[in-house]
Each structure stands twice: as structure tokens, then as C-alpha cells.
PDB file of N, CA and C in Angstrom:
ATOM      1  N   MET A   1     168.673 197.461   8.870  1.00 87.00           N
ATOM      2  CA  MET A   1     167.958 198.452   8.117  1.00 87.00           C
ATOM      3  C   MET A   1     168.017 199.635   9.427  1.00 87.00           C
ATOM      4  N   ARG A   2     168.051 199.199  10.491  1.00 92.00           N
ATOM      5  CA  ARG A   2     168.394 200.097  11.848  1.00 92.00           C
ATOM      6  C   ARG A   2     169.305 201.022  11.656  1.00 92.00           C
ATOM      7  N   GLU A   3     170.595 200.468  10.813  1.00 90.00           N
ATOM      8  CA  GLU A   3     171.629 200.980  10.811  1.00 90.00           C
ATOM      9  C   GLU A   3     171.582 201.771   9.695  1.00 90.00           C
ATOM     10  N   ILE A   4     170.799 201.724   8.606  1.00 89.00           N
ATOM     11  CA  ILE A   4     170.464 202.250   7.080  1.00 89.00           C
ATOM     12  C   ILE A   4     170.030 203.580   7.861  1.00 89.00           C
ATOM     13  N   VAL A   5     168.807 203.370   8.544  1.00 90.00           N
ATOM     14  CA  VAL A   5     168.276 204.672   8.997  1.00 90.00           C
ATOM     15  C   VAL A   5     168.705 205.655   9.805  1.00 90.00           C
ATOM     16  N   GLY A   6     169.132 205.059  10.712  1.00 89.00           N
ATOM     17  CA  GLY A   6     170.366 206.038  11.331  1.00 89.00           C
ATOM     18  C   GLY A   6     171.367 206.628  10.918  1.00 89.00           C
ATOM     19  N   VAL A   7     172.035 205.935   9.954  1.00 90.00           N
ATOM     20  CA  VAL A   7     173.113 207.038   9.062  1.00 90.00           C
ATOM     21  C   VAL A   7     172.277 207.924   8.185  1.00 90.00           C
ATOM     22  N   LEU A   8     171.398 207.607   8.018  1.00 87.00           N
ATOM     23  CA  LEU A   8     170.647 208.641   6.945  1.00 87.00           C
ATOM     24  C   LEU A   8     169.986 210.032   7.771  1.00 87.00           C
ATOM     25  N   ALA A   9     169.530 209.242   9.085  1.00 89.00           N
ATOM     26  CA  ALA A   9     169.059 210.668  10.028  1.00 89.00           C
ATOM     27  C   ALA A   9     169.667 210.923  11.170  1.00 89.00           C
ATOM     28  N   ALA A  10     171.390 210.957  10.438  1.00 88.00           N
ATOM     29  CA  ALA A  10     172.434 211.658  11.248  1.00 88.00           C
ATOM     30  C   ALA A  10     172.398 212.939  11.161  1.00 88.00           C
ATOM     31  N   ASP A  11     172.884 213.988  12.019  1.00 86.00           N
ATOM     32  CA  ASP A  11     173.101 215.207  11.689  1.00 86.00           C
ATOM     33  C   ASP A  11     173.763 215.709  10.423  1.00 86.00           C
ATOM     34  N   SER A  12     174.552 214.736  10.126  1.00 83.00           N
ATOM     35  CA  SER A  12     176.008 214.617   9.213  1.00 83.00           C
ATOM     36  C   SER A  12     175.450 214.734   7.843  1.00 83.00           C
ATOM     37  N   MET A  13     174.206 214.269   7.737  1.00 83.00           N
ATOM     38  CA  MET A  13     173.758 214.509   6.650  1.00 83.00           C
ATOM     39  C   MET A  13     172.671 215.823   6.267  1.00 83.00           C
ATOM     40  N   GLU A  14     172.600 216.501   7.065  1.00 82.00           N
ATOM     41  CA  GLU A  14     172.398 217.994   7.081  1.00 82.00           C
ATOM     42  C   GLU A  14     170.697 218.161   6.568  1.00 82.00           C
ATOM     43  N   GLY A  15     169.574 216.940   6.801  1.00 78.00           N
ATOM     44  CA  GLY A  15     168.170 216.611   6.313  1.00 78.00           C
ATOM     45  C   GLY A  15     168.253 216.178   4.808  1.00 78.00           C
ATOM     46  N   ARG A  16     169.524 215.930   4.177  1.00 77.00           N
ATOM     47  CA  ARG A  16     169.698 215.249   2.915  1.00 77.00           C
ATOM     48  C   ARG A  16     169.252 216.025   1.606  1.00 77.00           C
ATOM     49  N   ARG A  17     168.780 217.050   1.857  1.00 74.00           N
ATOM     50  CA  ARG A  17     168.213 218.097   0.568  1.00 74.00           C
ATOM     51  C   ARG A  17     168.603 217.743  -0.314  1.00 74.00           C
ATOM     52  N   THR A  18     168.080 217.941  -1.452  1.00 74.00           N
ATOM     53  CA  THR A  18     168.674 217.789  -2.856  1.00 74.00           C
ATOM     54  C   THR A  18     169.863 218.951  -2.859  1.00 74.00           C
ATOM     55  N   GLY A  19     171.055 218.918  -3.571  1.00 73.00           N
ATOM     56  CA  GLY A  19     172.026 219.593  -4.097  1.00 73.00           C
ATOM     57  C   GLY A  19     172.844 219.891  -2.892  1.00 73.00           C
ATOM     58  N   THR A  20     172.438 219.597  -1.831  1.00 81.00           N
ATOM     59  CA  THR A  20     173.215 219.913  -0.497  1.00 81.00           C
ATOM     60  C   THR A  20     174.597 219.090  -0.418  1.00 81.00           C
ATOM     61  N   PRO A  21     175.534 219.638   0.487  1.00 86.00           N
ATOM     62  CA  PRO A  21     176.297 218.447   1.191  1.00 86.00           C
ATOM     63  C   PRO A  21     175.780 217.188   1.424  1.00 86.00           C
ATOM     64  N   GLY A  22     174.875 217.702   2.531  1.00 87.00           N
ATOM     65  CA  GLY A  22     174.235 216.720   2.923  1.00 87.00           C
ATOM     66  C   GLY A  22     173.348 215.376   2.366  1.00 87.00           C
ATOM     67  N   GLY A  23     172.905 216.078   1.413  1.00 85.00           N
ATOM     68  CA  GLY A  23     172.175 215.053   0.226  1.00 85.00           C
ATOM     69  C   GLY A  23     173.169 214.396  -0.622  1.00 85.00           C
ATOM     70  N   ILE A  24     174.199 215.327  -0.505  1.00 86.00           N
ATOM     71  CA  ILE A  24     175.287 214.167  -1.553  1.00 86.00           C
ATOM     72  C   ILE A  24     175.893 213.277  -0.981  1.00 86.00           C
ATOM     73  N   ARG A  25     176.279 213.414   0.380  1.00 89.00           N
ATOM     74  CA  ARG A  25     176.805 212.035   1.188  1.00 89.00           C
ATOM     75  C   ARG A  25     175.779 211.362   1.122  1.00 89.00           C
ATOM     76  N   ALA A  26     174.422 210.959   1.725  1.00 89.00           N
ATOM     77  CA  ALA A  26     173.732 209.888   1.737  1.00 89.00           C
ATOM     78  C   ALA A  26     173.242 209.399   0.214  1.00 89.00           C
ATOM     79  N   ALA A  27     173.304 210.165  -0.742  1.00 87.00           N
ATOM     80  CA  ALA A  27     173.429 209.541  -1.779  1.00 87.00           C
ATOM     81  C   ALA A  27     174.368 208.693  -2.142  1.00 87.00           C
ATOM     82  N   ARG A  28     175.943 209.002  -1.954  1.00 88.00           N
ATOM     83  CA  ARG A  28     176.697 208.119  -1.907  1.00 88.00           C
ATOM     84  C   ARG A  28     176.907 207.094  -0.986  1.00 88.00           C
ATOM     85  N   PHE A  29     176.254 207.309   0.262  1.00 91.00           N
ATOM     86  CA  PHE A  29     176.134 206.490   0.872  1.00 91.00           C
ATOM     87  C   PHE A  29     175.064 205.266   0.749  1.00 91.00           C
ATOM     88  N   LEU A  30     174.088 205.687   0.061  1.00 90.00           N
ATOM     89  CA  LEU A  30     173.222 204.642  -0.385  1.00 90.00           C
ATOM     90  C   LEU A  30     173.301 203.735  -1.719  1.00 90.00           C
ATOM     91  N   GLY A  31     174.329 204.553  -2.874  1.00 89.00           N
ATOM     92  CA  GLY A  31     175.154 204.042  -3.874  1.00 89.00           C
ATOM     93  C   GLY A  31     175.932 203.026  -3.474  1.00 89.00           C
ATOM     94  N   GLU A  32     176.958 203.466  -2.775  1.00 91.00           N
ATOM     95  CA  GLU A  32     177.945 202.446  -1.934  1.00 91.00           C
ATOM     96  C   GLU A  32     177.514 201.246  -1.566  1.00 91.00           C
ATOM     97  N   ARG A  33     176.183 201.412  -1.011  1.00 92.00           N
ATOM     98  CA  ARG A  33     175.407 200.180  -0.265  1.00 92.00           C
ATOM     99  C   ARG A  33     174.472 199.379  -1.257  1.00 92.00           C
ATOM    100  N   MET A  34     173.834 199.869  -2.520  1.00 90.00           N
ATOM    101  CA  MET A  34     173.591 199.106  -2.994  1.00 90.00           C
ATOM    102  C   MET A  34     174.812 198.034  -3.844  1.00 90.00           C
ATOM    103  N   ARG A  35     175.773 199.116  -4.086  1.00 91.00           N
ATOM    104  CA  ARG A  35     176.542 198.688  -4.991  1.00 91.00           C
ATOM    105  C   ARG A  35     177.381 196.709  -3.998  1.00 91.00           C
ATOM    106  N   SER A  36     177.465 197.472  -2.649  1.00 93.00           N
ATOM    107  CA  SER A  36     177.502 196.295  -1.771  1.00 93.00           C
ATOM    108  C   SER A  36     177.014 194.983  -1.814  1.00 93.00           C
ATOM    109  N   TYR A  37     175.428 195.200  -2.210  1.00 92.00           N
ATOM    110  CA  TYR A  37     174.570 194.189  -2.231  1.00 92.00           C
ATOM    111  C   TYR A  37     174.682 193.649  -3.560  1.00 92.00           C
ATOM    112  N   GLY A  38     175.526 194.143  -4.457  1.00 92.00           N
ATOM    113  CA  GLY A  38     175.595 193.548  -5.798  1.00 92.00           C
ATOM    114  C   GLY A  38     174.284 193.770  -7.000  1.00 92.00           C
ATOM    115  N   LEU A  39     173.820 195.074  -6.349  1.00 90.00           N
ATOM    116  CA  LEU A  39     172.495 195.427  -7.547  1.00 90.00           C
ATOM    117  C   LEU A  39     173.569 195.822  -8.660  1.00 90.00           C
ATOM    118  N   GLU A  40     172.810 195.649  -9.361  1.00 87.00           N
ATOM    119  CA  GLU A  40     173.311 196.475 -11.073  1.00 87.00           C
ATOM    120  C   GLU A  40     173.162 198.164 -11.424  1.00 87.00           C
ATOM    121  N   PRO A  41     173.753 198.856 -11.407  1.00 86.00           N
ATOM    122  CA  PRO A  41     173.339 200.257 -11.779  1.00 86.00           C
ATOM    123  C   PRO A  41     172.024 200.282 -12.820  1.00 86.00           C
ATOM    124  N   GLY A  42     171.564 201.253 -12.520  1.00 80.00           N
ATOM    125  CA  GLY A  42     170.073 201.434 -13.644  1.00 80.00           C
ATOM    126  C   GLY A  42     170.227 202.981 -14.177  1.00 80.00           C
ATOM    127  N   GLY A  43     171.172 203.759 -13.259  1.00 65.00           N
ATOM    128  CA  GLY A  43     170.522 205.363 -13.195  1.00 65.00           C
ATOM    129  C   GLY A  43     171.289 205.895 -14.630  1.00 65.00           C
ATOM    130  N   ASP A  44     171.456 207.592 -14.685  1.00 67.00           N
ATOM    131  CA  ASP A  44     172.277 207.701 -15.706  1.00 67.00           C
ATOM    132  C   ASP A  44     173.746 207.581 -15.709  1.00 67.00           C
ATOM    133  N   SER A  45     174.226 207.631 -14.719  1.00 63.00           N
ATOM    134  CA  SER A  45     175.762 206.865 -14.448  1.00 63.00           C
ATOM    135  C   SER A  45     175.599 206.220 -12.966  1.00 63.00           C
ATOM    136  N   SER A  46     175.871 205.165 -12.891  1.00 76.00           N
ATOM    137  CA  SER A  46     176.137 204.108 -11.580  1.00 76.00           C
ATOM    138  C   SER A  46     175.096 204.164 -11.121  1.00 76.00           C
ATOM    139  N   TYR A  47     174.750 204.476 -10.070  1.00 82.00           N
ATOM    140  CA  TYR A  47     173.363 204.418  -9.109  1.00 82.00           C
ATOM    141  C   TYR A  47     172.106 205.642  -9.320  1.00 82.00           C
ATOM    142  N   TYR A  48     172.980 206.667  -9.656  1.00 79.00           N
ATOM    143  CA  TYR A  48     172.240 208.104  -9.802  1.00 79.00           C
ATOM    144  C   TYR A  48     171.670 208.153 -11.079  1.00 79.00           C
ATOM    145  N   GLN A  49     170.754 209.140 -10.929  1.00 79.00           N
ATOM    146  CA  GLN A  49     170.124 209.466 -11.913  1.00 79.00           C
ATOM    147  C   GLN A  49     169.316 211.004 -12.081  1.00 79.00           C
ATOM    148  N   ARG A  50     169.726 211.579 -13.147  1.00 77.00           N
ATOM    149  CA  ARG A  50     169.500 213.435 -13.205  1.00 77.00           C
ATOM    150  C   ARG A  50     168.368 213.539 -13.101  1.00 77.00           C
ATOM    151  N   VAL A  51     167.740 214.273 -12.247  1.00 78.00           N
ATOM    152  CA  VAL A  51     166.594 215.157 -12.368  1.00 78.00           C
ATOM    153  C   VAL A  51     166.486 216.646 -12.338  1.00 78.00           C
ATOM    154  N   PRO A  52     165.926 217.152 -13.102  1.00 82.00           N
ATOM    155  CA  PRO A  52     165.930 218.515 -13.224  1.00 82.00           C
ATOM    156  C   PRO A  52     164.964 219.231 -12.224  1.00 82.00           C
ATOM    157  N   TYR A  53     165.523 219.600 -11.505  1.00 80.00           N
ATOM    158  CA  TYR A  53     164.625 220.484 -10.537  1.00 80.00           C
ATOM    159  C   TYR A  53     164.242 222.219 -10.292  1.00 80.00           C
ATOM    160  N   GLU A  54     163.670 222.952  -9.899  1.00 82.00           N
ATOM    161  CA  GLU A  54     164.045 224.177  -9.725  1.00 82.00           C
ATOM    162  C   GLU A  54     163.234 224.411  -8.641  1.00 82.00           C
ATOM    163  N   VAL A  55     163.833 225.582  -7.848  1.00 80.00           N
ATOM    164  CA  VAL A  55     163.612 226.123  -6.664  1.00 80.00           C
ATOM    165  C   VAL A  55     162.590 227.412  -6.348  1.00 80.00           C
ATOM    166  N   VAL A  56     161.592 226.912  -5.756  1.00 81.00           N
ATOM    167  CA  VAL A  56     160.589 227.911  -6.056  1.00 81.00           C
ATOM    168  C   VAL A  56     159.858 228.587  -4.536  1.00 81.00           C
ATOM    169  N   ALA A  57     160.002 229.963  -4.594  1.00 82.00           N
ATOM    170  CA  ALA A  57     159.680 230.717  -2.897  1.00 82.00           C
ATOM    171  C   ALA A  57     157.989 229.697  -2.370  1.00 82.00           C
ATOM    172  N   GLY A  58     157.712 229.391  -1.319  1.00 79.00           N
ATOM    173  CA  GLY A  58     156.901 228.827  -1.084  1.00 79.00           C
ATOM    174  C   GLY A  58     156.025 229.469   0.551  1.00 79.00           C
ATOM    175  N   ALA A  59     155.362 229.128   0.861  1.00 81.00           N
ATOM    176  CA  ALA A  59     155.002 230.339   2.207  1.00 81.00           C
ATOM    177  C   ALA A  59     155.803 229.992   3.449  1.00 81.00           C
ATOM    178  N   GLU A  60     156.729 228.844   3.480  1.00 80.00           N
ATOM    179  CA  GLU A  60     156.986 228.998   4.897  1.00 80.00           C
ATOM    180  C   GLU A  60     158.870 227.962   4.265  1.00 80.00           C
ATOM    181  N   GLY A  61     159.134 229.098   3.120  1.00 80.00           N
ATOM    182  CA  GLY A  61     160.507 229.011   2.556  1.00 80.00           C
ATOM    183  C   GLY A  61     160.741 228.626   0.841  1.00 80.00           C
ATOM    184  N   ASP A  62     162.089 228.499   0.501  1.00 79.00           N
ATOM    185  CA  ASP A  62     162.076 227.910  -0.626  1.00 79.00           C
ATOM    186  C   ASP A  62     161.739 225.961  -0.731  1.00 79.00           C
ATOM    187  N   VAL A  63     160.995 225.795  -1.636  1.00 79.00           N
ATOM    188  CA  VAL A  63     160.539 224.475  -2.188  1.00 79.00           C
ATOM    189  C   VAL A  63     161.430 224.052  -3.463  1.00 79.00           C
ATOM    190  N   LEU A  64     161.418 222.741  -3.289  1.00 76.00           N
ATOM    191  CA  LEU A  64     162.264 222.282  -4.604  1.00 76.00           C
ATOM    192  C   LEU A  64     160.782 221.623  -5.285  1.00 76.00           C
ATOM    193  N   ARG A  65     161.233 221.776  -6.648  1.00 82.00           N
ATOM    194  CA  ARG A  65     159.994 221.337  -7.475  1.00 82.00           C
ATOM    195  C   ARG A  65     160.591 220.638  -8.320  1.00 82.00           C
ATOM    196  N   LEU A  66     160.012 219.411  -9.436  1.00 82.00           N
ATOM    197  CA  LEU A  66     160.237 218.884 -10.858  1.00 82.00           C
ATOM    198  C   LEU A  66     160.225 219.671 -11.258  1.00 82.00           C
ATOM    199  N   ALA A  67     160.980 220.451 -12.396  1.00 80.00           N
ATOM    200  CA  ALA A  67     160.957 221.667 -13.514  1.00 80.00           C
ATOM    201  C   ALA A  67     160.329 220.670 -14.329  1.00 80.00           C
ATOM    202  N   ARG A  68     159.234 221.334 -15.088  1.00 77.00           N
ATOM    203  CA  ARG A  68     158.548 221.337 -16.183  1.00 77.00           C
ATOM    204  C   ARG A  68     159.458 221.499 -17.306  1.00 77.00           C
ATOM    205  N   GLY A  69     159.016 220.675 -17.960  1.00 66.00           N
ATOM    206  CA  GLY A  69     159.737 220.290 -19.700  1.00 66.00           C
ATOM    207  C   GLY A  69     159.834 221.732 -20.376  1.00 66.00           C
ATOM    208  N   GLY A  70     161.095 221.932 -20.354  1.00 55.00           N
ATOM    209  CA  GLY A  70     161.422 222.836 -21.281  1.00 55.00           C
ATOM    210  C   GLY A  70     161.808 224.506 -20.358  1.00 55.00           C
ATOM    211  N   SER A  71     161.720 224.266 -18.994  1.00 51.00           N
ATOM    212  CA  SER A  71     161.766 224.956 -18.491  1.00 51.00           C
ATOM    213  C   SER A  71     163.575 225.668 -18.292  1.00 51.00           C
ATOM    214  N   THR A  72     163.465 226.670 -18.683  1.00 46.00           N
ATOM    215  CA  THR A  72     165.370 227.147 -18.653  1.00 46.00           C
ATOM    216  C   THR A  72     165.765 227.928 -17.253  1.00 46.00           C
ATOM    217  N   ASP A  73     164.805 227.524 -16.118  1.00 48.00           N
ATOM    218  CA  ASP A  73     165.374 228.240 -14.897  1.00 48.00           C
ATOM    219  C   ASP A  73     165.307 227.154 -13.772  1.00 48.00           C
ATOM    220  N   SER A  74     165.642 225.869 -14.556  1.00 42.00           N
ATOM    221  CA  SER A  74     165.859 224.647 -13.531  1.00 42.00           C
ATOM    222  C   SER A  74     167.145 224.375 -13.312  1.00 42.00           C
ATOM    223  N   THR A  75     167.600 224.049 -12.046  1.00 46.00           N
ATOM    224  CA  THR A  75     169.104 223.527 -11.745  1.00 46.00           C
ATOM    225  C   THR A  75     169.325 222.116 -11.774  1.00 46.00           C
ATOM    226  N   PRO A  76     169.857 221.524 -12.350  1.00 43.00           N
ATOM    227  CA  PRO A  76     170.012 219.984 -12.578  1.00 43.00           C
ATOM    228  C   PRO A  76     170.780 219.699 -11.340  1.00 43.00           C
ATOM    229  N   VAL A  77     170.091 218.295 -10.648  1.00 42.00           N
ATOM    230  CA  VAL A  77     170.843 217.838  -9.497  1.00 42.00           C
ATOM    231  C   VAL A  77     172.509 217.748  -9.878  1.00 42.00           C
ATOM    232  N   ARG A  78     173.213 217.989  -9.056  1.00 41.00           N
ATOM    233  CA  ARG A  78     174.566 217.707  -9.250  1.00 41.00           C
ATOM    234  C   ARG A  78     174.953 216.174  -9.616  1.00 41.00           C
ATOM    235  N   ARG A  79     175.923 215.861 -10.359  1.00 39.00           N
ATOM    236  CA  ARG A  79     176.353 214.630 -10.347  1.00 39.00           C
ATOM    237  C   ARG A  79     177.404 213.913  -9.109  1.00 39.00           C
ATOM    238  N   ILE A  80     177.020 212.649  -8.764  1.00 38.00           N
ATOM    239  CA  ILE A  80     177.859 212.443  -7.537  1.00 38.00           C
ATOM    240  C   ILE A  80     178.950 211.764  -7.918  1.00 38.00           C
TER     241      ILE A  80
END
């Protein structure tokens, strides 16, 4: 467990924010770890699931929010 947390907390994961290179690296790491444990995939594609979100201006900067049904300004998470 300590190893997994250490990898996810590393500076190379760049905060793991959705849609960022660090977030993609973290998702790949976790997907590979699940595969190595022999878990069966259950998402849209392998161990991943598409989640539509939108970027909204917040008091302290941009925030990610789940897109509301039928929203046209949402940005889907990139497939990994």
C-alpha cells in the first residue's frame, strides 16, 4: 500500500488532475496494477470509464464538475 501511495503522490503525477498528463499516468499505473492483480476489467474500455465533465470557473480557479445531462460544453475525459 505504501508503494502505491508513494507512486501516486510523486511529483511526476503532477497532482493527478483529470485530463492532465499526470492524471493519465496515474490512471495507467492503477490500470496496470489492477491487471497484475488479476482483476477483470469492468469499465468502458479495459479498466477505464468515460466520465463527461466540464470546467467551471471557481473562486480559487477552475474546477472540474460532472457534466449535467445533455450539456454541450462538457469535455469527455481522454481514453487511456
